[in-house]
Amino acid sequence: EIVLTQSPGTLSLSPGERATLSCRASQSVSNSYLAWYQQKPDQAPRLLIDGASSRATGIPDRFSGSGSGTDFTLTISRLEPEDFAVYYCQHYASSSWTFGQGTKVEIK
Amino acid sequence: EVQLVESGGGLVQPGRSLRLSCTGSGFTFGDYAMTWVRQAPGKGLEWVGFIRSKRFGGTTEYAASVKGRFTISRDDSKSIAYLQMNSLKTEDTAVYYCSRVGLLTLYGMDVWGQGTTVTVSS
């Protein structure tokens, strides 16, 4: 079973700053099946990035995804107030999904 | 508007059963695989299981933590997916979300319900 490890656990930044979130897989995975989600308090997750680098419908272009093999990155180019939330990476393989433990992006 | 709405959550004793429903609207429900994801209090997301569309056999897959206890089914005529939970344990306490596997995604879940809370406690 593939384990996804996200780092850092918490990222403290100010609005306007750049956020770089990491997701590392315990073994090489198909980047086609790597997704990122945003979750705000008391809300359902929202799909941001699919296929490691494709923005989902309606997602602003300040969100970008990259990576391959075992290392993947979600970048938020300039943080807006509404971007402070928890972010999860997710991988699909063999008819099952695995989530990372999440990275919280908080206001510094 | 594309929407998913879960219902059926509540307080249940350990060992008992509960059935959750997920009602879709604004899209052709039968075309989509549907998944269930849960989130224990203060914890991260955990995939529970999914059901393929009838086009792909309508078969199901489950996480090891619930296999043999939970069953997912669907009624496309009513646009509803169900999560039957038997032999509930305290560790099943969570918010349960249903979500849709997007047709234009690479197994990304593009629509989510608001969640329903299940509390397993004596």
mmCIF file with all atom_site columns, N, CA, C and O in Angstrom, chain B residues 16 19 23 26-27 34 45-46 53 56 59 71 79 81 96 108 110 119:
data_model
loop_
_atom_site.group_PDB
_atom_site.id
_atom_site.type_symbol
_atom_site.label_atom_id
_atom_site.label_alt_id
_atom_site.label_comp_id
_atom_site.label_asym_id
_atom_site.label_entity_id
_atom_site.label_seq_id
_atom_site.pdbx_PDB_ins_code
_atom_site.Cartn_x
_atom_site.Cartn_y
_atom_site.Cartn_z
_atom_site.occupancy
_atom_site.B_iso_or_equiv
_atom_site.pdbx_formal_charge
_atom_site.auth_seq_id
_atom_site.auth_comp_id
_atom_site.auth_asym_id
_atom_site.auth_atom_id
_atom_site.pdbx_PDB_model_num
ATOM 1  N N  . ARG B 1 16  ? -24.185 -1.868 16.351  1.00 0.00 ? 16  ARG B N  1
ATOM 2  C CA . ARG B 1 16  ? -25.433 -1.684 15.618  1.00 0.00 ? 16  ARG B CA 1
ATOM 3  C C  . ARG B 1 16  ? -25.167 -1.272 14.181  1.00 0.00 ? 16  ARG B C  1
ATOM 4  O O  . ARG B 1 16  ? -24.006 -1.174 13.747  1.00 0.00 ? 16  ARG B O  1
ATOM 5  N N  . ARG B 1 19  ? -27.645 3.174  7.949   1.00 0.00 ? 19  ARG B N  1
ATOM 6  C CA . ARG B 1 19  ? -27.550 3.316  6.506   1.00 0.00 ? 19  ARG B CA 1
ATOM 7  C C  . ARG B 1 19  ? -27.548 4.789  6.135   1.00 0.00 ? 19  ARG B C  1
ATOM 8  O O  . ARG B 1 19  ? -28.458 5.533  6.521   1.00 0.00 ? 19  ARG B O  1
ATOM 9  N N  . THR B 1 23  ? -27.878 11.576 -2.171  1.00 0.00 ? 23  THR B N  1
ATOM 10 C CA . THR B 1 23  ? -28.777 11.886 -3.275  1.00 0.00 ? 23  THR B CA 1
ATOM 11 C C  . THR B 1 23  ? -28.143 12.918 -4.202  1.00 0.00 ? 23  THR B C  1
ATOM 12 O O  . THR B 1 23  ? -27.727 13.991 -3.740  1.00 0.00 ? 23  THR B O  1
ATOM 13 N N  . GLY B 1 26  ? -28.874 17.378 -10.633 1.00 0.00 ? 26  GLY B N  1
ATOM 14 C CA . GLY B 1 26  ? -28.200 18.269 -11.580 1.00 0.00 ? 26  GLY B CA 1
ATOM 15 C C  . GLY B 1 26  ? -27.265 17.574 -12.536 1.00 0.00 ? 26  GLY B C  1
ATOM 16 O O  . GLY B 1 26  ? -26.574 18.233 -13.320 1.00 0.00 ? 26  GLY B O  1
ATOM 17 N N  . PHE B 1 27  ? -27.230 16.239 -12.490 1.00 0.00 ? 27  PHE B N  1
ATOM 18 C CA . PHE B 1 27  ? -26.377 15.489 -13.413 1.00 0.00 ? 27  PHE B CA 1
ATOM 19 C C  . PHE B 1 27  ? -26.959 14.081 -13.569 1.00 0.00 ? 27  PHE B C  1
ATOM 20 O O  . PHE B 1 27  ? -27.825 13.663 -12.797 1.00 0.00 ? 27  PHE B O  1
ATOM 21 N N  . MET B 1 34  ? -19.371 6.470  -7.693  1.00 0.00 ? 34  MET B N  1
ATOM 22 C CA . MET B 1 34  ? -19.585 7.250  -6.476  1.00 0.00 ? 34  MET B CA 1
ATOM 23 C C  . MET B 1 34  ? -18.723 6.680  -5.355  1.00 0.00 ? 34  MET B C  1
ATOM 24 O O  . MET B 1 34  ? -18.579 5.469  -5.213  1.00 0.00 ? 34  MET B O  1
ATOM 25 N N  . LEU B 1 45  ? -8.604  12.882 5.904   1.00 0.00 ? 45  LEU B N  1
ATOM 26 C CA . LEU B 1 45  ? -9.580  12.183 5.074   1.00 0.00 ? 45  LEU B CA 1
ATOM 27 C C  . LEU B 1 45  ? -9.194  10.715 4.905   1.00 0.00 ? 45  LEU B C  1
ATOM 28 O O  . LEU B 1 45  ? -8.013  10.400 4.721   1.00 0.00 ? 45  LEU B O  1
ATOM 29 N N  . GLU B 1 46  ? -10.192 9.855  4.948   1.00 0.00 ? 46  GLU B N  1
ATOM 30 C CA . GLU B 1 46  ? -9.980  8.427  4.749   1.00 0.00 ? 46  GLU B CA 1
ATOM 31 C C  . GLU B 1 46  ? -10.983 7.912  3.721   1.00 0.00 ? 46  GLU B C  1
ATOM 32 O O  . GLU B 1 46  ? -12.196 8.024  3.921   1.00 0.00 ? 46  GLU B O  1
ATOM 33 N N  . SER B 1 53  ? -20.059 2.752  -11.921 1.00 0.00 ? 53  SER B N  1
ATOM 34 C CA . SER B 1 53  ? -21.320 2.921  -12.635 1.00 0.00 ? 53  SER B CA 1
ATOM 35 C C  . SER B 1 53  ? -21.753 1.589  -13.224 1.00 0.00 ? 53  SER B C  1
ATOM 36 O O  . SER B 1 53  ? -20.937 0.655  -13.371 1.00 0.00 ? 53  SER B O  1
ATOM 37 N N  . PHE B 1 56  ? -19.845 0.040  -15.958 1.00 0.00 ? 56  PHE B N  1
ATOM 38 C CA . PHE B 1 56  ? -18.635 -0.700 -15.615 1.00 0.00 ? 56  PHE B CA 1
ATOM 39 C C  . PHE B 1 56  ? -18.928 -1.785 -14.575 1.00 0.00 ? 56  PHE B C  1
ATOM 40 O O  . PHE B 1 56  ? -18.058 -2.167 -13.795 1.00 0.00 ? 56  PHE B O  1
ATOM 41 N N  . THR B 1 59  ? -19.818 -2.631 -9.715  1.00 0.00 ? 59  THR B N  1
ATOM 42 C CA . THR B 1 59  ? -19.134 -3.358 -8.645  1.00 0.00 ? 59  THR B CA 1
ATOM 43 C C  . THR B 1 59  ? -18.543 -2.396 -7.620  1.00 0.00 ? 59  THR B C  1
ATOM 44 O O  . THR B 1 59  ? -18.441 -1.197 -7.850  1.00 0.00 ? 59  THR B O  1
ATOM 45 N N  . THR B 1 71  ? -21.281 -1.875 3.167   1.00 0.00 ? 71  THR B N  1
ATOM 46 C CA . THR B 1 71  ? -21.707 -2.227 1.817   1.00 0.00 ? 71  THR B CA 1
ATOM 47 C C  . THR B 1 71  ? -22.240 -0.988 1.111   1.00 0.00 ? 71  THR B C  1
ATOM 48 O O  . THR B 1 71  ? -23.069 -0.259 1.670   1.00 0.00 ? 71  THR B O  1
ATOM 49 N N  . SER B 1 79  ? -31.356 8.256  -8.183  1.00 0.00 ? 79  SER B N  1
ATOM 50 C CA . SER B 1 79  ? -30.120 9.043  -8.058  1.00 0.00 ? 79  SER B CA 1
ATOM 51 C C  . SER B 1 79  ? -29.585 9.004  -6.628  1.00 0.00 ? 79  SER B C  1
ATOM 52 O O  . SER B 1 79  ? -29.219 10.038 -6.051  1.00 0.00 ? 79  SER B O  1
ATOM 53 N N  . ALA B 1 81  ? -27.015 6.868  -3.802  1.00 0.00 ? 81  ALA B N  1
ATOM 54 C CA . ALA B 1 81  ? -26.040 5.865  -3.401  1.00 0.00 ? 81  ALA B CA 1
ATOM 55 C C  . ALA B 1 81  ? -26.193 5.648  -1.900  1.00 0.00 ? 81  ALA B C  1
ATOM 56 O O  . ALA B 1 81  ? -26.480 6.592  -1.157  1.00 0.00 ? 81  ALA B O  1
ATOM 57 N N  . TYR B 1 96  ? -19.147 11.586 7.286   1.00 0.00 ? 96  TYR B N  1
ATOM 58 C CA . TYR B 1 96  ? -19.100 10.776 6.084   1.00 0.00 ? 96  TYR B CA 1
ATOM 59 C C  . TYR B 1 96  ? -19.531 11.627 4.891   1.00 0.00 ? 96  TYR B C  1
ATOM 60 O O  . TYR B 1 96  ? -20.619 12.210 4.897   1.00 0.00 ? 96  TYR B O  1
ATOM 61 N N  . GLY B 1 108 ? -10.122 11.862 -10.002 1.00 0.00 ? 108 GLY B N  1
ATOM 62 C CA . GLY B 1 108 ? -10.345 12.904 -9.009  1.00 0.00 ? 108 GLY B CA 1
ATOM 63 C C  . GLY B 1 108 ? -11.818 12.981 -8.649  1.00 0.00 ? 108 GLY B C  1
ATOM 64 O O  . GLY B 1 108 ? -12.685 12.693 -9.465  1.00 0.00 ? 108 GLY B O  1
ATOM 65 N N  . ASP B 1 110 ? -14.745 15.199 -8.086  1.00 0.00 ? 110 ASP B N  1
ATOM 66 C CA . ASP B 1 110 ? -14.997 16.585 -8.469  1.00 0.00 ? 110 ASP B CA 1
ATOM 67 C C  . ASP B 1 110 ? -16.230 17.214 -7.835  1.00 0.00 ? 110 ASP B C  1
ATOM 68 O O  . ASP B 1 110 ? -16.393 18.433 -7.920  1.00 0.00 ? 110 ASP B O  1
ATOM 69 N N  . THR B 1 119 ? -21.919 9.135  14.849  1.00 0.00 ? 119 THR B N  1
ATOM 70 C CA . THR B 1 119 ? -21.279 8.993  16.154  1.00 0.00 ? 119 THR B CA 1
ATOM 71 C C  . THR B 1 119 ? -21.613 7.616  16.709  1.00 0.00 ? 119 THR B C  1
ATOM 72 O O  . THR B 1 119 ? -22.798 7.285  16.877  1.00 0.00 ? 119 THR B O  1
#
